[in-house]
Coordinates of C-alpha atoms in Angstrom, one line a residue:
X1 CA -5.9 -24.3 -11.1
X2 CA -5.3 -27.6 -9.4
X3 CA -6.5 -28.8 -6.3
X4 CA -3.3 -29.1 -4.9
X5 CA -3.3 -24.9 -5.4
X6 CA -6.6 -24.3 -4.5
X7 CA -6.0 -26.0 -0.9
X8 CA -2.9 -23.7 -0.9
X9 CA -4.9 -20.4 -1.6
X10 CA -7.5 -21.8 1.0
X11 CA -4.6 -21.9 4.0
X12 CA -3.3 -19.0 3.1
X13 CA -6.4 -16.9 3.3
X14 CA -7.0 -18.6 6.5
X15 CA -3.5 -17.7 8.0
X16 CA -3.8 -14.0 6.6
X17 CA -7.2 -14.4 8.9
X18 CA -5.7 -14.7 12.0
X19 CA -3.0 -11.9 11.3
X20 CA -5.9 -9.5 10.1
X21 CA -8.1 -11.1 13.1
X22 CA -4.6 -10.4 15.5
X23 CA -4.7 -6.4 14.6
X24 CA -8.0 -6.1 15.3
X25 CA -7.5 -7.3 18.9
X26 CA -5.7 -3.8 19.0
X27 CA -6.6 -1.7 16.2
X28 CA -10.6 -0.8 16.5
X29 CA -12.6 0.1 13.4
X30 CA -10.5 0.9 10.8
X31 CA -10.9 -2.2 8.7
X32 CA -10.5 -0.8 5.2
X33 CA -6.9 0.7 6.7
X34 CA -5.9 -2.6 8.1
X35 CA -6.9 -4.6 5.5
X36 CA -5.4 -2.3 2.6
X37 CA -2.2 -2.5 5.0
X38 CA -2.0 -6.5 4.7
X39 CA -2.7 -5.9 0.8
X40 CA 0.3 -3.5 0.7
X41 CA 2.1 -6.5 2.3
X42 CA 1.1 -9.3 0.1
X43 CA 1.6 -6.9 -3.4
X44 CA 5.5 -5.8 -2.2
X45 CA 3.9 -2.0 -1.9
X46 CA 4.5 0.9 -0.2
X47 CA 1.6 2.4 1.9
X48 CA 0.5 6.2 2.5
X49 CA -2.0 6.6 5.1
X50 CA -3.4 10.0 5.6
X51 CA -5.2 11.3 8.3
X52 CA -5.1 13.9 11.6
X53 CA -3.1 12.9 14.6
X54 CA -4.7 10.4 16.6
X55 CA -6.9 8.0 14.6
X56 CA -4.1 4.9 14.9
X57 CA -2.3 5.2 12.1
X58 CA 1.3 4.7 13.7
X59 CA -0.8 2.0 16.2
X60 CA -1.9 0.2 13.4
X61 CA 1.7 0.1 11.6
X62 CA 2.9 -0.7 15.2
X63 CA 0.7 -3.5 15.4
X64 CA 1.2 -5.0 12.1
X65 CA 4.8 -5.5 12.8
X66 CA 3.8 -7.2 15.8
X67 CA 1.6 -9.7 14.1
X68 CA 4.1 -10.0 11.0
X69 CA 7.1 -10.4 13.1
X70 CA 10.5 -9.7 11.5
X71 CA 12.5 -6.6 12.1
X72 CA 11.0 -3.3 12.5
X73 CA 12.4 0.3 12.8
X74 CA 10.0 3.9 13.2
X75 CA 11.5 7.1 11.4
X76 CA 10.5 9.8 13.0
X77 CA 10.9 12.9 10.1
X78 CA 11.8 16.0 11.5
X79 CA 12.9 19.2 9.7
X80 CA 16.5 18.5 10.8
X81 CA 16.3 15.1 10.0
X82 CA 19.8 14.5 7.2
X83 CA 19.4 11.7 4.6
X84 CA 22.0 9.5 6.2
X85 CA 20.2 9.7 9.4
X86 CA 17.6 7.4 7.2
X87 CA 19.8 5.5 4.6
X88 CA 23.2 5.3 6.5
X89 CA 26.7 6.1 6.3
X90 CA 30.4 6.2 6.4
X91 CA 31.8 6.5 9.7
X92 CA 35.6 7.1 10.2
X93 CA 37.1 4.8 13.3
X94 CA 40.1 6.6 14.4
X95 CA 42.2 3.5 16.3
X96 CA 42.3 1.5 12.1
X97 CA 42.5 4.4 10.1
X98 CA 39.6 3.6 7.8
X99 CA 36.3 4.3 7.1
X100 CA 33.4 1.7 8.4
X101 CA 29.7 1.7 7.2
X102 CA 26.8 2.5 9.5
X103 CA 23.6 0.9 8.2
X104 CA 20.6 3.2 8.8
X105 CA 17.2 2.1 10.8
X106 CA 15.7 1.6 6.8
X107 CA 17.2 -1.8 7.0
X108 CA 14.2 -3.5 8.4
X109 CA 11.2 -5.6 7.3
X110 CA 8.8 -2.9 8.3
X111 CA 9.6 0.8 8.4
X112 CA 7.1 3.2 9.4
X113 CA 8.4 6.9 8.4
X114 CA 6.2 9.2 11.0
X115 CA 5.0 12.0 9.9
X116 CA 7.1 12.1 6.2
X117 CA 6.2 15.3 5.2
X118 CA 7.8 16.9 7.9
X119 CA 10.7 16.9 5.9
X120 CA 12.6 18.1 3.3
X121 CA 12.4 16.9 0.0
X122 CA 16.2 15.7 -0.5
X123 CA 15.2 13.7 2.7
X124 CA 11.8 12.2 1.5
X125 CA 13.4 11.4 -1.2
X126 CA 16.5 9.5 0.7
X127 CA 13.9 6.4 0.2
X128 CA 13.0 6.4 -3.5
X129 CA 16.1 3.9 -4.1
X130 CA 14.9 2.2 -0.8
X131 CA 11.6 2.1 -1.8
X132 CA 12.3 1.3 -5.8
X133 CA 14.9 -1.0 -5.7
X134 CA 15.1 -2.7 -2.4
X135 CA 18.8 -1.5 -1.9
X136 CA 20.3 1.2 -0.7
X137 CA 24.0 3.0 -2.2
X138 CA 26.4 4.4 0.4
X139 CA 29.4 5.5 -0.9
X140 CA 29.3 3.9 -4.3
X141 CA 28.3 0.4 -2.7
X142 CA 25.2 -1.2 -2.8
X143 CA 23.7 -2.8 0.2
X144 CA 20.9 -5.4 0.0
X145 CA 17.5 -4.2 1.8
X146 CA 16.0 -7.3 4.2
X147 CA 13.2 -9.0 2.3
X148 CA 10.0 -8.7 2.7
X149 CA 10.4 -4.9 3.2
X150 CA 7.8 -2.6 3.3
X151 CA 7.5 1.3 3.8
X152 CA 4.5 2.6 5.5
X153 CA 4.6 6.2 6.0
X154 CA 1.9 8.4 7.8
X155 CA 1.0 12.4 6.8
X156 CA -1.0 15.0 8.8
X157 CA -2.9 16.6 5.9
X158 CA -4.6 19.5 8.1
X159 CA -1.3 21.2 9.3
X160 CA 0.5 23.9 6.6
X161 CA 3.7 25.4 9.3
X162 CA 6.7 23.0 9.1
X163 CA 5.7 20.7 6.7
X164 CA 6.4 19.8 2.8
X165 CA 4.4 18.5 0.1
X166 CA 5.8 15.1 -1.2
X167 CA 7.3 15.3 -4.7
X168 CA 5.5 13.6 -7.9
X169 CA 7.7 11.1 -7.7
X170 CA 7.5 10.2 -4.5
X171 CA 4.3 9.6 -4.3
X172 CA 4.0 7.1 -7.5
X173 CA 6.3 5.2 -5.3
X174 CA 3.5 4.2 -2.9
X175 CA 1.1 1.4 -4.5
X176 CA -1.7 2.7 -1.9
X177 CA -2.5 6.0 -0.5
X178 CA -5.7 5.2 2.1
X179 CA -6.8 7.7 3.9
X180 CA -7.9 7.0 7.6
X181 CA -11.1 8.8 8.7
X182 CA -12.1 9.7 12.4
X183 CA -13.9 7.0 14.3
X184 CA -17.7 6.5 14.6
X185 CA -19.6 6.8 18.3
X186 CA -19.9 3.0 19.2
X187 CA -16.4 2.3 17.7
X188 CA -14.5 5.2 19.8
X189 CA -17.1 3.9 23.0
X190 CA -14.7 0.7 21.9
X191 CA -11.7 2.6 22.3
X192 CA -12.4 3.8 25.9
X193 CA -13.1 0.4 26.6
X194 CA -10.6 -1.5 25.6
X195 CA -7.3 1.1 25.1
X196 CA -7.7 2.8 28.2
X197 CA -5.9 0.5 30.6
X198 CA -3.8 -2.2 29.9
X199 CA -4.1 -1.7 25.8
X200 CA -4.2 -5.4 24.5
X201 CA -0.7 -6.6 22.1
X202 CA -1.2 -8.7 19.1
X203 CA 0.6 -11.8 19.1
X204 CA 3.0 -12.6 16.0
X205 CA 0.7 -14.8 13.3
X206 CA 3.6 -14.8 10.6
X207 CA 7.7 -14.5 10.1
X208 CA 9.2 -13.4 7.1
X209 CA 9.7 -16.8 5.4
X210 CA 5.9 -16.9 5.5
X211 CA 5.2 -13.7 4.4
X212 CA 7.3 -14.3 1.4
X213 CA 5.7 -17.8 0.7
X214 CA 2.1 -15.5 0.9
X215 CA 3.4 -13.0 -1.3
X216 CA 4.1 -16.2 -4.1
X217 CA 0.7 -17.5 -3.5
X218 CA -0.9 -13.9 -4.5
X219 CA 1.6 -13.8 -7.2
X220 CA 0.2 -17.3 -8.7
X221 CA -3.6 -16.1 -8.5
X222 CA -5.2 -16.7 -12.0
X223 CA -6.0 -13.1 -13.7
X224 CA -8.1 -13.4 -16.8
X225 CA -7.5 -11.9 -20.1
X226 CA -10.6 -9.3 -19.6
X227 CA -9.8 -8.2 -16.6
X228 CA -6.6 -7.2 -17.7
X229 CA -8.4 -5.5 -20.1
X230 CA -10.1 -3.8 -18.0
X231 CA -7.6 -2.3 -15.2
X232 CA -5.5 -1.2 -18.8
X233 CA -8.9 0.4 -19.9
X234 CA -9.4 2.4 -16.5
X235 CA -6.4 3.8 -16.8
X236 CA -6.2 4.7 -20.1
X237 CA -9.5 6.5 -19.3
X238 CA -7.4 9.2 -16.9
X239 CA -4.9 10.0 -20.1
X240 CA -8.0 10.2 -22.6
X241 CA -11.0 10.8 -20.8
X242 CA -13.0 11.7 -24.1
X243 CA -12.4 8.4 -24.7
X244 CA -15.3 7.3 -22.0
X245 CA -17.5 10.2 -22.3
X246 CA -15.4 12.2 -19.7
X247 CA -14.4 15.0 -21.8
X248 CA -14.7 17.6 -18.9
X249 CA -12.1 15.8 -17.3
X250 CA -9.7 17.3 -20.2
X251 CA -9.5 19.9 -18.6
X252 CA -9.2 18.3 -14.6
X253 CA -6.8 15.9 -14.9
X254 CA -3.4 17.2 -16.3
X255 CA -1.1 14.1 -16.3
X256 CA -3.6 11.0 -15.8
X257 CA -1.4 7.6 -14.0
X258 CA 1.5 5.9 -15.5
X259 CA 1.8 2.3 -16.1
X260 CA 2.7 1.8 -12.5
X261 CA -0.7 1.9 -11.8
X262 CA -1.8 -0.5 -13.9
X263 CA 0.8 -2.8 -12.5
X264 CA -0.1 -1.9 -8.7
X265 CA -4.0 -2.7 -9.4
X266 CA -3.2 -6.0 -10.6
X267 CA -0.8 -6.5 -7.6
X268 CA -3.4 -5.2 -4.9
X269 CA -6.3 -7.3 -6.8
X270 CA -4.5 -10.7 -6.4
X271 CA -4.0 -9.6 -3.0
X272 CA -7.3 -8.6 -2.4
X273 CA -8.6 -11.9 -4.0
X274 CA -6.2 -14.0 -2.1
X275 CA -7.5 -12.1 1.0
X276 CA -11.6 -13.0 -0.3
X277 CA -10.0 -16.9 -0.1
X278 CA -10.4 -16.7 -4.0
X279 CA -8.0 -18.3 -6.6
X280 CA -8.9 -16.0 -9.3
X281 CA -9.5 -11.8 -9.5
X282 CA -12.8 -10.3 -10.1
X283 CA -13.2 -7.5 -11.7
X284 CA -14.8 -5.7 -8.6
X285 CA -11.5 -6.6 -7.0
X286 CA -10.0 -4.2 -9.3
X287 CA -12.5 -1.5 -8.8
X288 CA -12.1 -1.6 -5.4
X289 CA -8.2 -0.8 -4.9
X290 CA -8.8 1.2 -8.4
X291 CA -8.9 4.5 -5.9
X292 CA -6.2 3.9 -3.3
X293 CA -3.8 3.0 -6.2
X294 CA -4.9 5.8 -8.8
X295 CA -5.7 8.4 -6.9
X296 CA -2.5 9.9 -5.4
X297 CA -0.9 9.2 -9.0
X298 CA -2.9 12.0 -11.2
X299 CA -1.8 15.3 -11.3
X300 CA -4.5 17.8 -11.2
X301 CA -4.5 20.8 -13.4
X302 CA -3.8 24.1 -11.6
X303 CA -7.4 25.2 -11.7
X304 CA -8.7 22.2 -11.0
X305 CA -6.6 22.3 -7.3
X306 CA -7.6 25.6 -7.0
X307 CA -10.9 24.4 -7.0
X308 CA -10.6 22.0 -4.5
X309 CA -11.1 19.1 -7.1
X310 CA -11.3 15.8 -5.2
X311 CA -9.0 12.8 -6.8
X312 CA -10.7 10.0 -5.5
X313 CA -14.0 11.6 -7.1
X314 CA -12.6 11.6 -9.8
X315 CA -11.3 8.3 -10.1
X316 CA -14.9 7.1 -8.8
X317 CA -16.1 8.9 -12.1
X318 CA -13.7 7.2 -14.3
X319 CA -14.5 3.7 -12.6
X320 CA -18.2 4.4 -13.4
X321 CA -17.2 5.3 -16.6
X322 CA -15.0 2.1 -17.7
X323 CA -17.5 -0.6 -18.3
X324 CA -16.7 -4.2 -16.0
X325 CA -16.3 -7.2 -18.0
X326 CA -19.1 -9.7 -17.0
X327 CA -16.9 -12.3 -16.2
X328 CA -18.6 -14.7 -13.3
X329 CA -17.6 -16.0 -10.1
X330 CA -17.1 -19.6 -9.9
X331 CA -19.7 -19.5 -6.7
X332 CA -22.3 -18.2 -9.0
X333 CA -24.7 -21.0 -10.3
X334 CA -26.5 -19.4 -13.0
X335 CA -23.7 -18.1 -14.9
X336 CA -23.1 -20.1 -18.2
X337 CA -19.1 -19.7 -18.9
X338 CA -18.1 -20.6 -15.1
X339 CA -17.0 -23.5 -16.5
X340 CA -14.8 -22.1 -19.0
X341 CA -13.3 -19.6 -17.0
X342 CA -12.2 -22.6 -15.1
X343 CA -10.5 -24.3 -17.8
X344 CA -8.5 -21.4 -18.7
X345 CA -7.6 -20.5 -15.4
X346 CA -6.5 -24.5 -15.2
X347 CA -4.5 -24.4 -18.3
X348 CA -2.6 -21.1 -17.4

């Protein structure tokens, strides 16, 4: 990578400091949600963030749009809630005789959907074209979604009366499913502190141009051969777990991921290495989305759920499984094939 790159990677790991810096003025604790929120925006991914009412999940979406800037619409799901209430429609205006389209609050650069498993399934499912293919089809036209544009819904999972379980499908659609744990003693003793009166705002760090050049930076991060290898490897190792000495898992996992997965680890790595101010992905870049990417993407045999299996223990067992390519990080002094790891990265 040339120097002319490198001081590009360097500024924009320095910008995406401020904005991660800006949500923390608001947001307390939380990091690993905040900062796999800013991965989500970097990789072009969809977010699911789990967790029961009241740890900031729709304050940290909130914020984020603040700091990002842009356009920015909530959708709160309701059991009523219609698919065109979400998407759009065709209205019929009475004085020209003809029907007019309404754009619905999807077209935005930020969406949060509240609470999307209050709803139906035909109505979740109103934003898989959103969510897929940017665009959204109202009476056989096609309308163009803003770019960037990026979905970040938010699920109780403790409640049972008056919600749904999100389809299969659904779900894939998300690159990252992070779930969002209670606070600890000093940090909600921060909370008191701070949110109680006059809550600070986060001022805007980026616009969409900017996001969009950030999200070609990421996209130019150098990704070498064996790391490749080794996000492919992981998982292949939740389709054919006898493959990695996992055998019992035959019998857990009943679908393991698709390639979507392997495509949204190597998405949320670059981010995360762009995020690290690094030019290049580690492998323990990839380990550490491996979970938040696979884990909502394996279907779990039916006595495995009854069992209360745990996905993301699982996917920690596969990750321990799947060997890491010892491949060094240029910071590293002692490590022989630094060098050429540079060149290749420099003649990619």
């Amino acid at each position: 990578m040339s120097a002319e790159q490198e001081r590009e990677v360097a500024d924009a790991s320095a910008t995406l400091e401020r904005a991660l810096i800006e949500v923390k003025k608001v947001v307390v604790g939380q990091d690993a949600m905040v900062e796999r929120m800013i991965i989500g925006l970097l990789a072009r991914g969809h977010i699911l963030l789990e967790g029961v009412p009241g740890v900031a999940k729709t304050l940290a979406v909130r914020t984020l749009a603040d700091v990002v800037g842009g356009s920015f619409a909530r959708l709160q799901f309701t059991p009523d809630l219609m698919p065109g209430d979400i998407t759009g429609t065709r209205v019929w205006r009475a004085s020209s005789e003809t029907f007019d389209v309404e754009l619905g609050p999807v077209f935005a650069n930020l969406v949060l959907a509240d609470e999307i498993n209050r709803a139906p399934a035909k109505v979740q499912s109103a934003l898989l074209e959103a969510m897929a293919e940017k665009q959204v089809s109202i009476a056989g036209t096609s309308h163009r979604l803003p770019d960037p544009f990026l979905v970040l819904a938010t699920q109780n999972p403790v409640e049972s009366e008056g919600v749904y379980r999100l389809p299969e499908a659904q779900r894939d659609r998300f690159l990252l499913k992070v779930d969002v744990p209670y606070p600890s003693g000093q940090e909600e003793f921060t909370i008191l502190h701070r949110m109680s009166v006059k809550p600070p705002r986060a001022e805007a760090v980026l616009d969409p141009a900017e996001v969009i050049r950030l999200q070609g930076v990421a996209d130019g991060l150098f990704v070498h051969h064996s790391v490749a290898s080794y996000l492919v490897n992981l998982t292949i190792a939740t389709r054919s777990p006898e493959r990695y000495g996992l055998a019992h898992l035959r019998e857990v996992i009943e679908l393991g991921v698709s390639p979507r997965a392997s495509l949204g680890m190597l998405a949320a790595g670059r981010a995360l290495a762009l995020l690290r101010g690094r030019s290049y992905v580690l492998p323990a870049d990839i380990a550490e989305v491996a979970s938040d990417v696979m884990s909502h993407r394996m279907l779990l045999s039916f006595d495995a759920v009854a069992d209360g299996a745990d996905p993301r223990a699982i996917v920690r067992e596969v990750v321990a499984a799947v060997p890491q390519p010892t491949v060094a990080s240029r910071e590293d002094p002692d490590a022989g094939h630094t060098a050429a790891l540079a060149a290749q990265g420099q003649s990619s």
